[in-house]
Amino acid sequence: MTTRRELILSMATLWLARVASAVEALRLPVRLKRLDELSRALSRHEIAQVDWQDGVESLARGIDLVELCKAADFERVAARLPLLTKGTNAEAIQLLPGQRFTPKIFAMGRGRAIIPHGHVNMVSHHLVLQGALHGRHWERLGDSDEALILRPTIDRTFKPGDSSSISDQRDNVHWFVATSERAYTLDCIVDNLDPSRGYRFHIDFIDPDRARAQPDGTVRAPRLGLDEALRRYG
Ligand SMILES: [Fe+2]
């Protein structure tokens, strides 16, 4: 017969095993492996783009930035990325051998920006490694030759450890402006989601300052060419 002491011991062992597995799940290598699995599942169309977004955003919550920066060789990469007078500088890195996602470190000085743009045929997740940014997202509700129809979804300050994501299905358009002396983000990208499109991804630049509010609460943001977008917003 199981004694009371044995029962308490086995319950304690079970509890400890659960705690250990929860802690294990939070370790960086486990998070990166899970990110890779999500990215493979997305590429194979086994999960929806919003599932990838939810999964990656939850993996980013509480991530150990010191450990992540070490894994990304952040100091050395940042030293190779002089801050540009317009827009961002960026370098693709490797976080896992054979990774299905593309990690990229973006660097920008105060007032410089990841200029306002929407995406087609890709997902990405952006995590602030250092500095602060004013980040905005919009839902993309429709397109015309001249403009994108948008609904604002996110407008807040992003600090180290904060993240957001885009896809064809949610928060498709974004814009980040560095509000600290320098700011660095780690983006993880999966593109070519629908290979039948014939292009890996497409970017549409917009002009939010000249967007017109519509009676239904949406905004109509005119399209911009890259050079003009960089000149106005970079
Ligand atoms: Fe983007």
JSON list of N, CA, C and O in Angstrom, two decimals, residues 6-16:
[
{"chain": "A", "resi": 6, "resn": "GLU", "atom": "N", "xyz": [5.10, 8.39, 0.70]},
{"chain": "A", "resi": 6, "resn": "GLU", "atom": "CA", "xyz": [5.41, 8.02, -0.69]},
{"chain": "A", "resi": 6, "resn": "GLU", "atom": "C", "xyz": [4.55, 8.84, -1.66]},
{"chain": "A", "resi": 6, "resn": "GLU", "atom": "O", "xyz": [5.01, 9.27, -2.72]},
{"chain": "A", "resi": 7, "resn": "LEU", "atom": "N", "xyz": [3.26, 9.04, -1.28]},
{"chain": "A", "resi": 7, "resn": "LEU", "atom": "CA", "xyz": [2.34, 9.80, -2.13]},
{"chain": "A", "resi": 7, "resn": "LEU", "atom": "C", "xyz": [2.83, 11.24, -2.28]},
{"chain": "A", "resi": 7, "resn": "LEU", "atom": "O", "xyz": [2.87, 11.79, -3.38]},
{"chain": "A", "resi": 8, "resn": "ILE", "atom": "N", "xyz": [3.24, 11.84, -1.13]},
{"chain": "A", "resi": 8, "resn": "ILE", "atom": "CA", "xyz": [3.73, 13.23, -1.17]},
{"chain": "A", "resi": 8, "resn": "ILE", "atom": "C", "xyz": [4.99, 13.31, -2.03]},
{"chain": "A", "resi": 8, "resn": "ILE", "atom": "O", "xyz": [5.15, 14.22, -2.85]},
{"chain": "A", "resi": 9, "resn": "LEU", "atom": "N", "xyz": [5.88, 12.30, -1.85]},
{"chain": "A", "resi": 9, "resn": "LEU", "atom": "CA", "xyz": [7.13, 12.29, -2.62]},
{"chain": "A", "resi": 9, "resn": "LEU", "atom": "C", "xyz": [6.86, 12.20, -4.12]},
{"chain": "A", "resi": 9, "resn": "LEU", "atom": "O", "xyz": [7.46, 12.91, -4.92]},
{"chain": "A", "resi": 10, "resn": "SER", "atom": "N", "xyz": [5.91, 11.32, -4.50]},
{"chain": "A", "resi": 10, "resn": "SER", "atom": "CA", "xyz": [5.66, 11.15, -5.93]},
{"chain": "A", "resi": 10, "resn": "SER", "atom": "C", "xyz": [4.99, 12.41, -6.50]},
{"chain": "A", "resi": 10, "resn": "SER", "atom": "O", "xyz": [5.26, 12.81, -7.63]},
{"chain": "A", "resi": 11, "resn": "MET", "atom": "N", "xyz": [4.14, 13.07, -5.70]},
{"chain": "A", "resi": 11, "resn": "MET", "atom": "CA", "xyz": [3.51, 14.32, -6.16]},
{"chain": "A", "resi": 11, "resn": "MET", "atom": "C", "xyz": [4.57, 15.41, -6.34]},
{"chain": "A", "resi": 11, "resn": "MET", "atom": "O", "xyz": [4.54, 16.17, -7.31]},
{"chain": "A", "resi": 12, "resn": "ALA", "atom": "N", "xyz": [5.52, 15.45, -5.38]},
{"chain": "A", "resi": 12, "resn": "ALA", "atom": "CA", "xyz": [6.58, 16.45, -5.45]},
{"chain": "A", "resi": 12, "resn": "ALA", "atom": "C", "xyz": [7.45, 16.21, -6.68]},
{"chain": "A", "resi": 12, "resn": "ALA", "atom": "O", "xyz": [7.84, 17.16, -7.39]},
{"chain": "A", "resi": 13, "resn": "THR", "atom": "N", "xyz": [7.72, 14.92, -6.97]},
{"chain": "A", "resi": 13, "resn": "THR", "atom": "CA", "xyz": [8.55, 14.58, -8.14]},
{"chain": "A", "resi": 13, "resn": "THR", "atom": "C", "xyz": [7.85, 15.04, -9.42]},
{"chain": "A", "resi": 13, "resn": "THR", "atom": "O", "xyz": [8.46, 15.63, -10.31]},
{"chain": "A", "resi": 14, "resn": "LEU", "atom": "N", "xyz": [6.54, 14.77, -9.47]},
{"chain": "A", "resi": 14, "resn": "LEU", "atom": "CA", "xyz": [5.74, 15.16, -10.63]},
{"chain": "A", "resi": 14, "resn": "LEU", "atom": "C", "xyz": [5.77, 16.68, -10.82]},
{"chain": "A", "resi": 14, "resn": "LEU", "atom": "O", "xyz": [5.96, 17.19, -11.92]},
{"chain": "A", "resi": 15, "resn": "TRP", "atom": "N", "xyz": [5.60, 17.40, -9.71]},
{"chain": "A", "resi": 15, "resn": "TRP", "atom": "CA", "xyz": [5.58, 18.86, -9.75]},
{"chain": "A", "resi": 15, "resn": "TRP", "atom": "C", "xyz": [6.93, 19.39, -10.25]},
{"chain": "A", "resi": 15, "resn": "TRP", "atom": "O", "xyz": [6.99, 20.27, -11.10]},
{"chain": "A", "resi": 16, "resn": "LEU", "atom": "N", "xyz": [8.02, 18.79, -9.69]},
{"chain": "A", "resi": 16, "resn": "LEU", "atom": "CA", "xyz": [9.37, 19.23, -10.09]},
{"chain": "A", "resi": 16, "resn": "LEU", "atom": "C", "xyz": [9.60, 18.96, -11.58]},
{"chain": "A", "resi": 16, "resn": "LEU", "atom": "O", "xyz": [10.19, 19.79, -12.29]}
]
